Amino acid sequence: MSSRALKHFRFGKIFGFIRRSTSSRRQQIRQVRELYLKTDLVTKGCILCSGENFSLLAECDRYGFDLNKQICDDCGLVQTYPALSQSFLNEFYENHYRKLYTKSLDVDYAKFSEEQEEKGERFLGFLNTAISGQSLSNFSIIEIGCSSGGILNYLSAHCKAVQGCDLDANAIQFARDTHSLNAEVAHFPSTIPSGPKIFILSHVLEHVPNPKDLLHRIRSAMTPEDYAFVEVPGLNIVADGSYSNDLRSYFHIAHVADYTASTLASMMTSCRFETVTCDETVTGLFKRSENSEGEVVKSPGDSVGNVLKIEKTFRVFGSKKST
Ligand SMILES: [Zn+2]
């Protein structure tokens, strides 16, 4: 009998097999699966605390990929483990991600603009509240993973300057041509402006195989007056109706880790950041901490029991599942 914590059959291997064989995306799914079956998975321990004790949650993701979603018993971070390698992820993002997500290789960046500008508006409200007493117009914004630049374009009217980078060359071209943005194809910005800065990582950190490397790099480019804004899809808000309360829809091959407010704060603390504010959506603002790297402390809320509590909110055919 499986020791999987999420007992429902839709988290199991057989359901995964059926899902990936019958999906309208089955061609794309087969190509991605072939790629990771020939790539070695990584078993170097938890990406947050390096621990090697995990509890198995699920054996498939939303597309039916047979990957394990596990929770680290030591720090409580939910992650794909064994993990997908950097070489797999490079090829996945370059050749497969868009096709899998949108069923098409052609990307209509103009269509994303509205969604990105709405995010920009939301981020503006969040930042103005979080840095209360200071004016955003004194800050330069640097977005890592800016895609086609909709967020930066919205924020540009409210800040001193904006700039961005992304690995998607077509998105960067769109950002330059359509929004006349200072945007470059790069992992990390080649120049950092002087004066007060806010780094933005919007739906980036959950995709990065070594989040600590990226966070260390950002921290070293920051002064004590600067901020890092991080948003990732929150695990706990699945219980409030995100992803239709379905953890299987939330579990995604492209997500290296699945964060709560406390596991994101732990990740940031471990990279010498301090939390200004962080909620369960998960959206947070962080500053440099001058303390040395602390030990990762597990929050009691980040447990198998919490994941089971989220699953209890799942509804089948509109009626609450009996428990
Ligand atoms: Zn851990």
PDB file of C-alpha atoms and ligand atoms in Angstrom:
ATOM      1  CA  MET A   1       0.000   0.000   0.000  1.00  0.00           C
ATOM      2  CA  SER A   2       1.266   3.440  -0.910  1.00  0.00           C
ATOM      3  CA  SER A   3       2.532   5.619   1.911  1.00  0.00           C
ATOM      4  CA  ARG A   4       1.232   8.634  -0.018  1.00  0.00           C
ATOM      5  CA  ALA A   5      -0.359  11.147   2.351  1.00  0.00           C
ATOM      6  CA  LEU A   6      -2.952  12.339  -0.189  1.00  0.00           C
ATOM      7  CA  LYS A   7      -4.889   9.082  -0.492  1.00  0.00           C
ATOM      8  CA  HIS A   8      -7.381  10.160  -3.176  1.00  0.00           C
ATOM      9  CA  PHE A   9      -6.796   8.233  -6.430  1.00  0.00           C
ATOM     10  CA  ARG A  10      -6.282  11.445  -8.434  1.00  0.00           C
ATOM     11  CA  PHE A  11      -2.884  11.857  -6.713  1.00  0.00           C
ATOM     12  CA  GLY A  12      -1.769   8.347  -7.705  1.00  0.00           C
ATOM     13  CA  LYS A  13       0.288   6.854 -10.523  1.00  0.00           C
ATOM     14  CA  ILE A  14      -2.639   5.170 -12.279  1.00  0.00           C
ATOM     15  CA  PHE A  15      -4.601   8.409 -12.466  1.00  0.00           C
ATOM     16  CA  GLY A  16      -1.437  10.130 -13.770  1.00  0.00           C
ATOM     17  CA  PHE A  17      -1.144   7.538 -16.522  1.00  0.00           C
ATOM     18  CA  ILE A  18      -4.794   7.964 -17.542  1.00  0.00           C
ATOM     19  CA  ARG A  19      -4.560  11.739 -17.381  1.00  0.00           C
ATOM     20  CA  ARG A  20      -1.480  12.040 -19.574  1.00  0.00           C
ATOM     21  CA  SER A  21      -2.793   9.463 -22.078  1.00  0.00           C
ATOM     22  CA  THR A  22      -6.185  11.079 -22.575  1.00  0.00           C
ATOM     23  CA  SER A  23      -5.302  14.778 -22.271  1.00  0.00           C
ATOM     24  CA  SER A  24      -5.785  17.027 -25.279  1.00  0.00           C
ATOM     25  CA  ARG A  25      -2.142  17.944 -24.618  1.00  0.00           C
ATOM     26  CA  ARG A  26      -0.970  14.309 -24.729  1.00  0.00           C
ATOM     27  CA  GLN A  27       1.503  14.931 -27.597  1.00  0.00           C
ATOM     28  CA  GLN A  28       3.274  17.699 -25.672  1.00  0.00           C
ATOM     29  CA  ILE A  29       3.091  15.711 -22.436  1.00  0.00           C
ATOM     30  CA  ARG A  30       4.709  12.677 -24.097  1.00  0.00           C
ATOM     31  CA  GLN A  31       7.607  14.795 -25.379  1.00  0.00           C
ATOM     32  CA  VAL A  32       8.228  16.348 -21.961  1.00  0.00           C
ATOM     33  CA  ARG A  33       8.020  12.969 -20.231  1.00  0.00           C
ATOM     34  CA  GLU A  34      10.478  11.423 -22.701  1.00  0.00           C
ATOM     35  CA  LEU A  35      12.846  14.252 -21.866  1.00  0.00           C
ATOM     36  CA  TYR A  36      12.796  13.767 -18.093  1.00  0.00           C
ATOM     37  CA  LEU A  37      12.892   9.979 -18.340  1.00  0.00           C
ATOM     38  CA  LYS A  38      16.267  10.265 -20.073  1.00  0.00           C
ATOM     39  CA  THR A  39      17.529  12.988 -17.690  1.00  0.00           C
ATOM     40  CA  ASP A  40      18.841  12.081 -14.238  1.00  0.00           C
ATOM     41  CA  LEU A  41      16.670  13.386 -11.433  1.00  0.00           C
ATOM     42  CA  VAL A  42      18.450  15.239  -8.636  1.00  0.00           C
ATOM     43  CA  THR A  43      18.575  13.875  -5.074  1.00  0.00           C
ATOM     44  CA  LYS A  44      20.730  16.434  -3.309  1.00  0.00           C
ATOM     45  CA  GLY A  45      18.300  16.992  -0.437  1.00  0.00           C
ATOM     46  CA  CYS A  46      15.800  19.747   0.289  1.00  0.00           C
ATOM     47  CA  ILE A  47      16.388  22.982  -1.668  1.00  0.00           C
ATOM     48  CA  LEU A  48      15.811  24.998   1.514  1.00  0.00           C
ATOM     49  CA  CYS A  49      17.418  23.067   4.397  1.00  0.00           C
ATOM     50  CA  SER A  50      19.351  20.271   2.589  1.00  0.00           C
ATOM     51  CA  GLY A  51      17.457  17.729   4.724  1.00  0.00           C
ATOM     52  CA  GLU A  52      16.817  14.290   3.282  1.00  0.00           C
ATOM     53  CA  ASN A  53      13.687  13.309   5.179  1.00  0.00           C
ATOM     54  CA  PHE A  54      10.540  13.721   3.113  1.00  0.00           C
ATOM     55  CA  SER A  55       6.897  12.682   3.339  1.00  0.00           C
ATOM     56  CA  LEU A  56       5.301  11.750   0.022  1.00  0.00           C
ATOM     57  CA  LEU A  57       2.205  13.822  -0.820  1.00  0.00           C
ATOM     58  CA  ALA A  58       1.356  13.074  -4.454  1.00  0.00           C
ATOM     59  CA  GLU A  59       2.637  10.926  -7.307  1.00  0.00           C
ATOM     60  CA  CYS A  60       1.411  13.009 -10.227  1.00  0.00           C
ATOM     61  CA  ASP A  61       0.826  16.632 -11.191  1.00  0.00           C
ATOM     62  CA  ARG A  62      -1.951  18.448 -13.070  1.00  0.00           C
ATOM     63  CA  TYR A  63      -0.873  17.035 -16.448  1.00  0.00           C
ATOM     64  CA  GLY A  64      -0.378  13.487 -15.140  1.00  0.00           C
ATOM     65  CA  PHE A  65       3.417  13.694 -15.035  1.00  0.00           C
ATOM     66  CA  ASP A  66       4.649  10.956 -12.699  1.00  0.00           C
ATOM     67  CA  LEU A  67       6.746  13.139 -10.418  1.00  0.00           C
ATOM     68  CA  ASN A  68       6.660  13.056  -6.627  1.00  0.00           C
ATOM     69  CA  LYS A  69       5.484  16.067  -4.688  1.00  0.00           C
ATOM     70  CA  GLN A  70       6.938  15.742  -1.206  1.00  0.00           C
ATOM     71  CA  ILE A  71       7.089  17.822   1.957  1.00  0.00           C
ATOM     72  CA  CYS A  72      10.422  18.165   3.742  1.00  0.00           C
ATOM     73  CA  ASP A  73       9.998  16.814   7.278  1.00  0.00           C
ATOM     74  CA  ASP A  74      12.750  19.130   8.536  1.00  0.00           C
ATOM     75  CA  CYS A  75      11.642  22.551   7.212  1.00  0.00           C
ATOM     76  CA  GLY A  76       8.121  21.976   5.828  1.00  0.00           C
ATOM     77  CA  LEU A  77       8.804  23.112   2.237  1.00  0.00           C
ATOM     78  CA  VAL A  78       6.724  21.267  -0.374  1.00  0.00           C
ATOM     79  CA  GLN A  79       8.807  20.470  -3.450  1.00  0.00           C
ATOM     80  CA  THR A  80       9.220  18.136  -6.420  1.00  0.00           C
ATOM     81  CA  TYR A  81      11.594  15.462  -5.086  1.00  0.00           C
ATOM     82  CA  PRO A  82      13.633  13.898  -6.590  1.00  0.00           C
ATOM     83  CA  ALA A  83      14.029  17.218  -8.376  1.00  0.00           C
ATOM     84  CA  LEU A  84      14.267  17.960 -12.082  1.00  0.00           C
ATOM     85  CA  SER A  85      17.766  18.899 -13.232  1.00  0.00           C
ATOM     86  CA  GLN A  86      18.919  22.273 -14.511  1.00  0.00           C
ATOM     87  CA  SER A  87      19.585  20.740 -17.949  1.00  0.00           C
ATOM     88  CA  PHE A  88      16.021  19.370 -18.107  1.00  0.00           C
ATOM     89  CA  LEU A  89      14.556  22.711 -17.033  1.00  0.00           C
ATOM     90  CA  ASN A  90      16.644  24.629 -19.605  1.00  0.00           C
ATOM     91  CA  GLU A  91      15.328  22.485 -22.440  1.00  0.00           C
ATOM     92  CA  PHE A  92      11.816  22.410 -20.968  1.00  0.00           C
ATOM     93  CA  TYR A  93      11.525  26.200 -20.887  1.00  0.00           C
ATOM     94  CA  GLU A  94      13.153  26.674 -24.255  1.00  0.00           C
ATOM     95  CA  ASN A  95      11.130  24.136 -26.225  1.00  0.00           C
ATOM     96  CA  HIS A  96       8.166  22.803 -24.297  1.00  0.00           C
ATOM     97  CA  TYR A  97       6.770  25.070 -21.577  1.00  0.00           C
ATOM     98  CA  ARG A  98       4.738  27.435 -23.771  1.00  0.00           C
ATOM     99  CA  LYS A  99       3.396  24.606 -25.923  1.00  0.00           C
ATOM    100  CA  LEU A 100       2.333  22.660 -22.848  1.00  0.00           C
ATOM    101  CA  TYR A 101       0.768  25.668 -21.213  1.00  0.00           C
ATOM    102  CA  THR A 102      -1.009  27.279 -24.154  1.00  0.00           C
ATOM    103  CA  LYS A 103      -1.012  24.351 -26.644  1.00  0.00           C
ATOM    104  CA  SER A 104       0.781  26.646 -29.092  1.00  0.00           C
ATOM    105  CA  LEU A 105       4.323  27.802 -29.788  1.00  0.00           C
ATOM    106  CA  ASP A 106       3.158  31.165 -31.072  1.00  0.00           C
ATOM    107  CA  VAL A 107       2.777  33.524 -28.184  1.00  0.00           C
ATOM    108  CA  ASP A 108       0.469  36.493 -28.418  1.00  0.00           C
ATOM    109  CA  TYR A 109       2.240  38.885 -26.044  1.00  0.00           C
ATOM    110  CA  ALA A 110      -0.357  41.593 -26.637  1.00  0.00           C
ATOM    111  CA  LYS A 111      -2.911  39.232 -25.085  1.00  0.00           C
ATOM    112  CA  PHE A 112      -0.799  38.980 -21.912  1.00  0.00           C
ATOM    113  CA  SER A 113      -0.511  42.754 -21.608  1.00  0.00           C
ATOM    114  CA  GLU A 114      -3.858  43.269 -19.908  1.00  0.00           C
ATOM    115  CA  GLU A 115      -3.185  40.531 -17.340  1.00  0.00           C
ATOM    116  CA  GLN A 116       0.296  41.920 -16.650  1.00  0.00           C
ATOM    117  CA  GLU A 117      -0.950  45.485 -16.268  1.00  0.00           C
ATOM    118  CA  GLU A 118      -3.560  44.292 -13.765  1.00  0.00           C
ATOM    119  CA  LYS A 119      -0.715  42.702 -11.817  1.00  0.00           C
ATOM    120  CA  GLY A 120       1.194  45.977 -12.048  1.00  0.00           C
ATOM    121  CA  GLU A 121      -1.770  47.816 -10.553  1.00  0.00           C
ATOM    122  CA  ARG A 122      -2.037  45.267  -7.734  1.00  0.00           C
ATOM    123  CA  PHE A 123       1.718  45.429  -7.050  1.00  0.00           C
ATOM    124  CA  LEU A 124       1.571  49.231  -6.955  1.00  0.00           C
ATOM    125  CA  GLY A 125      -1.104  49.116  -4.234  1.00  0.00           C
ATOM    126  CA  PHE A 126       0.841  46.483  -2.288  1.00  0.00           C
ATOM    127  CA  LEU A 127       4.143  48.390  -2.501  1.00  0.00           C
ATOM    128  CA  ASN A 128       2.639  51.742  -1.538  1.00  0.00           C
ATOM    129  CA  THR A 129       1.178  50.167   1.607  1.00  0.00           C
ATOM    130  CA  ALA A 130       4.246  48.078   2.438  1.00  0.00           C
ATOM    131  CA  ILE A 131       6.785  50.920   2.154  1.00  0.00           C
ATOM    132  CA  SER A 132       4.478  53.383   3.870  1.00  0.00           C
ATOM    133  CA  GLY A 133       6.068  56.726   4.653  1.00  0.00           C
ATOM    134  CA  GLN A 134       8.308  56.549   1.580  1.00  0.00           C
ATOM    135  CA  SER A 135       7.459  57.587  -1.952  1.00  0.00           C
ATOM    136  CA  LEU A 136       7.690  54.971  -4.671  1.00  0.00           C
ATOM    137  CA  SER A 137       8.766  57.748  -7.044  1.00  0.00           C
ATOM    138  CA  ASN A 138      12.217  57.650  -5.388  1.00  0.00           C
ATOM    139  CA  PHE A 139      12.734  53.975  -6.246  1.00  0.00           C
ATOM    140  CA  SER A 140      14.055  52.253  -9.355  1.00  0.00           C
ATOM    141  CA  ILE A 141      12.319  48.967 -10.146  1.00  0.00           C
ATOM    142  CA  ILE A 142      14.272  45.999 -11.486  1.00  0.00           C
ATOM    143  CA  GLU A 143      12.183  43.018 -12.548  1.00  0.00           C
ATOM    144  CA  ILE A 144      13.926  39.681 -13.031  1.00  0.00           C
ATOM    145  CA  GLY A 145      11.784  37.515 -15.308  1.00  0.00           C
ATOM    146  CA  CYS A 146       9.857  40.499 -16.706  1.00  0.00           C
ATOM    147  CA  SER A 147       8.495  38.640 -19.765  1.00  0.00           C
ATOM    148  CA  SER A 148       6.954  41.124 -22.214  1.00  0.00           C
ATOM    149  CA  GLY A 149       7.111  43.975 -19.694  1.00  0.00           C
ATOM    150  CA  GLY A 150       3.465  44.666 -18.838  1.00  0.00           C
ATOM    151  CA  ILE A 151       4.133  44.994 -15.098  1.00  0.00           C
ATOM    152  CA  LEU A 152       7.087  47.336 -15.623  1.00  0.00           C
ATOM    153  CA  ASN A 153       5.129  49.369 -18.144  1.00  0.00           C
ATOM    154  CA  TYR A 154       2.368  49.925 -15.592  1.00  0.00           C
ATOM    155  CA  LEU A 155       4.784  50.764 -12.761  1.00  0.00           C
ATOM    156  CA  SER A 156       6.943  53.095 -14.875  1.00  0.00           C
ATOM    157  CA  ALA A 157       4.628  56.083 -14.334  1.00  0.00           C
ATOM    158  CA  HIS A 158       4.913  55.700 -10.557  1.00  0.00           C
ATOM    159  CA  CYS A 159       8.662  55.056 -10.082  1.00  0.00           C
ATOM    160  CA  LYS A 160      11.972  56.757 -10.751  1.00  0.00           C
ATOM    161  CA  ALA A 161      12.956  54.220 -13.436  1.00  0.00           C
ATOM    162  CA  VAL A 162      12.175  50.659 -14.491  1.00  0.00           C
ATOM    163  CA  GLN A 163      14.268  47.935 -16.102  1.00  0.00           C
ATOM    164  CA  GLY A 164      13.938  44.222 -16.627  1.00  0.00           C
ATOM    165  CA  CYS A 165      15.486  41.010 -17.879  1.00  0.00           C
ATOM    166  CA  ASP A 166      14.116  37.706 -19.114  1.00  0.00           C
ATOM    167  CA  LEU A 167      15.442  34.694 -21.017  1.00  0.00           C
ATOM    168  CA  ASP A 168      12.578  34.848 -23.541  1.00  0.00           C
ATOM    169  CA  ALA A 169      14.086  36.859 -26.419  1.00  0.00           C
ATOM    170  CA  ASN A 170      10.727  37.371 -28.157  1.00  0.00           C
ATOM    171  CA  ALA A 171       9.142  38.717 -24.977  1.00  0.00           C
ATOM    172  CA  ILE A 172      12.037  41.141 -24.480  1.00  0.00           C
ATOM    173  CA  GLN A 173      11.731  42.304 -28.080  1.00  0.00           C
ATOM    174  CA  PHE A 174       8.032  42.994 -27.460  1.00  0.00           C
ATOM    175  CA  ALA A 175       8.858  44.899 -24.250  1.00  0.00           C
ATOM    176  CA  ARG A 176      11.320  47.083 -26.144  1.00  0.00           C
ATOM    177  CA  ASP A 177       9.239  47.636 -29.281  1.00  0.00           C
ATOM    178  CA  THR A 178       5.821  48.087 -27.706  1.00  0.00           C
ATOM    179  CA  HIS A 179       6.613  49.654 -24.350  1.00  0.00           C
ATOM    180  CA  SER A 180      10.060  51.162 -25.142  1.00  0.00           C
ATOM    181  CA  LEU A 181      11.352  49.522 -21.985  1.00  0.00           C
ATOM    182  CA  ASN A 182      14.922  49.123 -20.797  1.00  0.00           C
ATOM    183  CA  ALA A 183      14.853  45.329 -21.076  1.00  0.00           C
ATOM    184  CA  GLU A 184      17.528  42.745 -21.868  1.00  0.00           C
ATOM    185  CA  VAL A 185      17.821  39.013 -22.521  1.00  0.00           C
ATOM    186  CA  ALA A 186      19.669  37.852 -19.410  1.00  0.00           C
ATOM    187  CA  HIS A 187      19.435  35.733 -16.244  1.00  0.00           C
ATOM    188  CA  PHE A 188      20.352  38.754 -14.164  1.00  0.00           C
ATOM    189  CA  PRO A 189      20.505  42.478 -14.993  1.00  0.00           C
ATOM    190  CA  SER A 190      23.860  43.524 -16.451  1.00  0.00           C
ATOM    191  CA  THR A 191      23.664  46.938 -14.784  1.00  0.00           C
ATOM    192  CA  ILE A 192      22.179  47.931 -11.433  1.00  0.00           C
ATOM    193  CA  PRO A 193      20.966  51.527 -10.976  1.00  0.00           C
ATOM    194  CA  SER A 194      22.224  53.626  -8.079  1.00  0.00           C
ATOM    195  CA  GLY A 195      19.855  54.958  -5.412  1.00  0.00           C
ATOM    196  CA  PRO A 196      16.896  53.211  -3.754  1.00  0.00           C
ATOM    197  CA  LYS A 197      15.786  50.051  -5.574  1.00  0.00           C
ATOM    198  CA  ILE A 198      13.096  47.407  -5.505  1.00  0.00           C
ATOM    199  CA  PHE A 199      13.811  44.033  -7.111  1.00  0.00           C
ATOM    200  CA  ILE A 200      10.690  42.251  -8.357  1.00  0.00           C
ATOM    201  CA  LEU A 201      10.424  38.474  -8.720  1.00  0.00           C
ATOM    202  CA  SER A 202       6.878  37.775  -9.887  1.00  0.00           C
ATOM    203  CA  HIS A 203       6.159  34.067 -10.341  1.00  0.00           C
ATOM    204  CA  VAL A 204       9.841  33.322 -10.859  1.00  0.00           C
ATOM    205  CA  LEU A 205      11.203  31.837  -7.636  1.00  0.00           C
ATOM    206  CA  GLU A 206       8.987  28.724  -7.825  1.00  0.00           C
ATOM    207  CA  HIS A 207      10.537  27.883 -11.215  1.00  0.00           C
ATOM    208  CA  VAL A 208      14.195  28.291 -10.236  1.00  0.00           C
ATOM    209  CA  PRO A 209      16.069  25.060  -9.415  1.00  0.00           C
ATOM    210  CA  ASN A 210      18.510  26.851  -7.084  1.00  0.00           C
ATOM    211  CA  PRO A 211      16.475  29.699  -5.558  1.00  0.00           C
ATOM    212  CA  LYS A 212      19.193  30.406  -2.983  1.00  0.00           C
ATOM    213  CA  ASP A 213      21.739  31.210  -5.710  1.00  0.00           C
ATOM    214  CA  LEU A 214      19.391  33.800  -7.241  1.00  0.00           C
ATOM    215  CA  LEU A 215      18.489  35.296  -3.842  1.00  0.00           C
ATOM    216  CA  HIS A 216      22.153  35.578  -2.798  1.00  0.00           C
ATOM    217  CA  ARG A 217      22.848  37.384  -6.047  1.00  0.00           C
ATOM    218  CA  ILE A 218      19.980  39.813  -5.519  1.00  0.00           C
ATOM    219  CA  ARG A 219      20.979  40.457  -1.912  1.00  0.00           C
ATOM    220  CA  SER A 220      24.544  41.284  -2.915  1.00  0.00           C
ATOM    221  CA  ALA A 221      23.183  43.914  -5.342  1.00  0.00           C
ATOM    222  CA  MET A 222      21.062  45.505  -2.589  1.00  0.00           C
ATOM    223  CA  THR A 223      21.839  48.186  -0.013  1.00  0.00           C
ATOM    224  CA  PRO A 224      20.027  48.345   3.365  1.00  0.00           C
ATOM    225  CA  GLU A 225      17.534  50.872   1.919  1.00  0.00           C
ATOM    226  CA  ASP A 226      16.461  48.543  -0.922  1.00  0.00           C
ATOM    227  CA  TYR A 227      13.665  45.971  -1.092  1.00  0.00           C
ATOM    228  CA  ALA A 228      12.983  42.624  -2.725  1.00  0.00           C
ATOM    229  CA  PHE A 229       9.369  41.940  -3.714  1.00  0.00           C
ATOM    230  CA  VAL A 230       8.563  38.257  -4.254  1.00  0.00           C
ATOM    231  CA  GLU A 231       5.322  36.679  -5.422  1.00  0.00           C
ATOM    232  CA  VAL A 232       4.791  32.925  -5.847  1.00  0.00           C
ATOM    233  CA  PRO A 233       1.561  30.870  -6.075  1.00  0.00           C
ATOM    234  CA  GLY A 234       0.523  30.157  -2.486  1.00  0.00           C
ATOM    235  CA  LEU A 235      -0.185  26.616  -1.332  1.00  0.00           C
ATOM    236  CA  ASN A 236      -2.515  27.621   1.486  1.00  0.00           C
ATOM    237  CA  ILE A 237      -4.910  29.673  -0.646  1.00  0.00           C
ATOM    238  CA  VAL A 238      -5.898  26.489  -2.501  1.00  0.00           C
ATOM    239  CA  ALA A 239      -8.094  25.979   0.582  1.00  0.00           C
ATOM    240  CA  ASP A 240      -9.757  29.344  -0.163  1.00  0.00           C
ATOM    241  CA  GLY A 241     -10.747  28.411  -3.704  1.00  0.00           C
ATOM    242  CA  SER A 242      -7.627  28.971  -5.809  1.00  0.00           C
ATOM    243  CA  TYR A 243      -7.149  26.188  -8.378  1.00  0.00           C
ATOM    244  CA  SER A 244     -10.775  25.191  -7.628  1.00  0.00           C
ATOM    245  CA  ASN A 245      -9.557  23.853  -4.260  1.00  0.00           C
ATOM    246  CA  ASP A 246      -7.718  21.129  -6.183  1.00  0.00           C
ATOM    247  CA  LEU A 247      -4.161  20.451  -5.054  1.00  0.00           C
ATOM    248  CA  ARG A 248      -3.645  18.268  -8.120  1.00  0.00           C
ATOM    249  CA  SER A 249      -4.231  21.294 -10.368  1.00  0.00           C
ATOM    250  CA  TYR A 250      -1.896  23.322  -8.153  1.00  0.00           C
ATOM    251  CA  PHE A 251       0.912  20.729  -8.324  1.00  0.00           C
ATOM    252  CA  HIS A 252       2.772  21.566 -11.516  1.00  0.00           C
ATOM    253  CA  ILE A 253       5.822  20.069 -13.208  1.00  0.00           C
ATOM    254  CA  ALA A 254       7.227  23.590 -13.691  1.00  0.00           C
ATOM    255  CA  HIS A 255       7.111  24.343  -9.958  1.00  0.00           C
ATOM    256  CA  VAL A 256      10.316  23.323  -8.246  1.00  0.00           C
ATOM    257  CA  ALA A 257       8.779  24.257  -4.883  1.00  0.00           C
ATOM    258  CA  ASP A 258       5.322  25.139  -3.555  1.00  0.00           C
ATOM    259  CA  TYR A 259       5.472  27.884  -0.946  1.00  0.00           C
ATOM    260  CA  THR A 260       3.462  29.078   2.013  1.00  0.00           C
ATOM    261  CA  ALA A 261       4.058  32.489   3.627  1.00  0.00           C
ATOM    262  CA  SER A 262       6.238  30.815   6.264  1.00  0.00           C
ATOM    263  CA  THR A 263       8.324  28.624   3.929  1.00  0.00           C
ATOM    264  CA  LEU A 264       8.971  31.620   1.645  1.00  0.00           C
ATOM    265  CA  ALA A 265       9.983  33.685   4.696  1.00  0.00           C
ATOM    266  CA  SER A 266      12.297  30.813   5.759  1.00  0.00           C
ATOM    267  CA  MET A 267      13.840  30.717   2.292  1.00  0.00           C
ATOM    268  CA  MET A 268      14.420  34.472   2.454  1.00  0.00           C
ATOM    269  CA  THR A 269      15.793  34.332   6.022  1.00  0.00           C
ATOM    270  CA  SER A 270      18.202  31.573   5.030  1.00  0.00           C
ATOM    271  CA  CYS A 271      19.547  33.956   2.353  1.00  0.00           C
ATOM    272  CA  ARG A 272      19.871  36.806   4.873  1.00  0.00           C
ATOM    273  CA  PHE A 273      16.703  38.744   4.165  1.00  0.00           C
ATOM    274  CA  GLU A 274      14.217  39.981   6.751  1.00  0.00           C
ATOM    275  CA  THR A 275      10.474  40.038   6.168  1.00  0.00           C
ATOM    276  CA  VAL A 276       8.712  43.407   5.960  1.00  0.00           C
ATOM    277  CA  THR A 277       5.382  41.763   5.139  1.00  0.00           C
ATOM    278  CA  CYS A 278       4.290  38.456   3.602  1.00  0.00           C
ATOM    279  CA  ASP A 279       0.817  36.966   3.162  1.00  0.00           C
ATOM    280  CA  GLU A 280      -0.531  33.587   2.128  1.00  0.00           C
ATOM    281  CA  THR A 281      -1.256  34.523  -1.503  1.00  0.00           C
ATOM    282  CA  VAL A 282       2.086  34.375  -1.347  1.00  0.00           C
ATOM    283  CA  THR A 283       3.179  37.999  -1.837  1.00  0.00           C
ATOM    284  CA  GLY A 284       5.987  39.425   0.259  1.00  0.00           C
ATOM    285  CA  LEU A 285       8.352  42.331   0.683  1.00  0.00           C
ATOM    286  CA  PHE A 286      11.804  41.788   2.144  1.00  0.00           C
ATOM    287  CA  LYS A 287      14.871  43.808   3.120  1.00  0.00           C
ATOM    288  CA  ARG A 288      18.489  42.870   3.629  1.00  0.00           C
ATOM    289  CA  SER A 289      19.186  41.445   7.034  1.00  0.00           C
ATOM    290  CA  GLU A 290      22.619  42.063   8.522  1.00  0.00           C
ATOM    291  CA  ASN A 291      22.321  38.973  10.728  1.00  0.00           C
ATOM    292  CA  SER A 292      24.323  35.904   9.780  1.00  0.00           C
ATOM    293  CA  GLU A 293      22.522  33.001   8.109  1.00  0.00           C
ATOM    294  CA  GLY A 294      20.197  31.536  10.708  1.00  0.00           C
ATOM    295  CA  GLU A 295      19.147  27.929  11.051  1.00  0.00           C
ATOM    296  CA  VAL A 296      15.997  27.109   9.082  1.00  0.00           C
ATOM    297  CA  VAL A 297      13.115  26.786  11.524  1.00  0.00           C
ATOM    298  CA  LYS A 298      10.047  24.773  10.590  1.00  0.00           C
ATOM    299  CA  SER A 299       6.713  26.484  11.198  1.00  0.00           C
ATOM    300  CA  PRO A 300       4.166  24.134  12.861  1.00  0.00           C
ATOM    301  CA  GLY A 301       1.684  25.061  10.094  1.00  0.00           C
ATOM    302  CA  ASP A 302       3.882  23.538   7.376  1.00  0.00           C
ATOM    303  CA  SER A 303       2.953  19.921   7.906  1.00  0.00           C
ATOM    304  CA  VAL A 304       1.373  16.912   6.249  1.00  0.00           C
ATOM    305  CA  GLY A 305      -1.690  17.667   8.411  1.00  0.00           C
ATOM    306  CA  ASN A 306      -1.987  21.119   6.820  1.00  0.00           C
ATOM    307  CA  VAL A 307      -1.867  19.629   3.311  1.00  0.00           C
ATOM    308  CA  LEU A 308      -4.617  17.162   4.302  1.00  0.00           C
ATOM    309  CA  LYS A 309      -6.643  20.073   5.657  1.00  0.00           C
ATOM    310  CA  ILE A 310      -6.389  21.818   2.262  1.00  0.00           C
ATOM    311  CA  GLU A 311      -7.459  18.616   0.502  1.00  0.00           C
ATOM    312  CA  LYS A 312     -10.563  18.445   2.715  1.00  0.00           C
ATOM    313  CA  THR A 313     -11.832  21.617   1.013  1.00  0.00           C
ATOM    314  CA  PHE A 314     -11.835  19.880  -2.398  1.00  0.00           C
ATOM    315  CA  ARG A 315     -15.311  19.520  -3.874  1.00  0.00           C
ATOM    316  CA  VAL A 316     -16.382  16.843  -6.308  1.00  0.00           C
ATOM    317  CA  PHE A 317     -19.111  17.850  -8.766  1.00  0.00           C
ATOM    318  CA  GLY A 318     -19.983  20.902  -6.730  1.00  0.00           C
ATOM    319  CA  SER A 319     -20.817  19.102  -3.501  1.00  0.00           C
ATOM    320  CA  LYS A 320     -18.476  19.007  -0.568  1.00  0.00           C
ATOM    321  CA  LYS A 321     -16.540  15.750  -0.458  1.00  0.00           C
ATOM    322  CA  SER A 322     -17.439  13.595   2.514  1.00  0.00           C
ATOM    323  CA  THR A 323     -14.488  13.170   4.834  1.00  0.00           C
TER     324      THR A 323
HETATM  325 ZN    ZN B   1      13.824  21.174   4.116  1.00  0.00          ZN
END
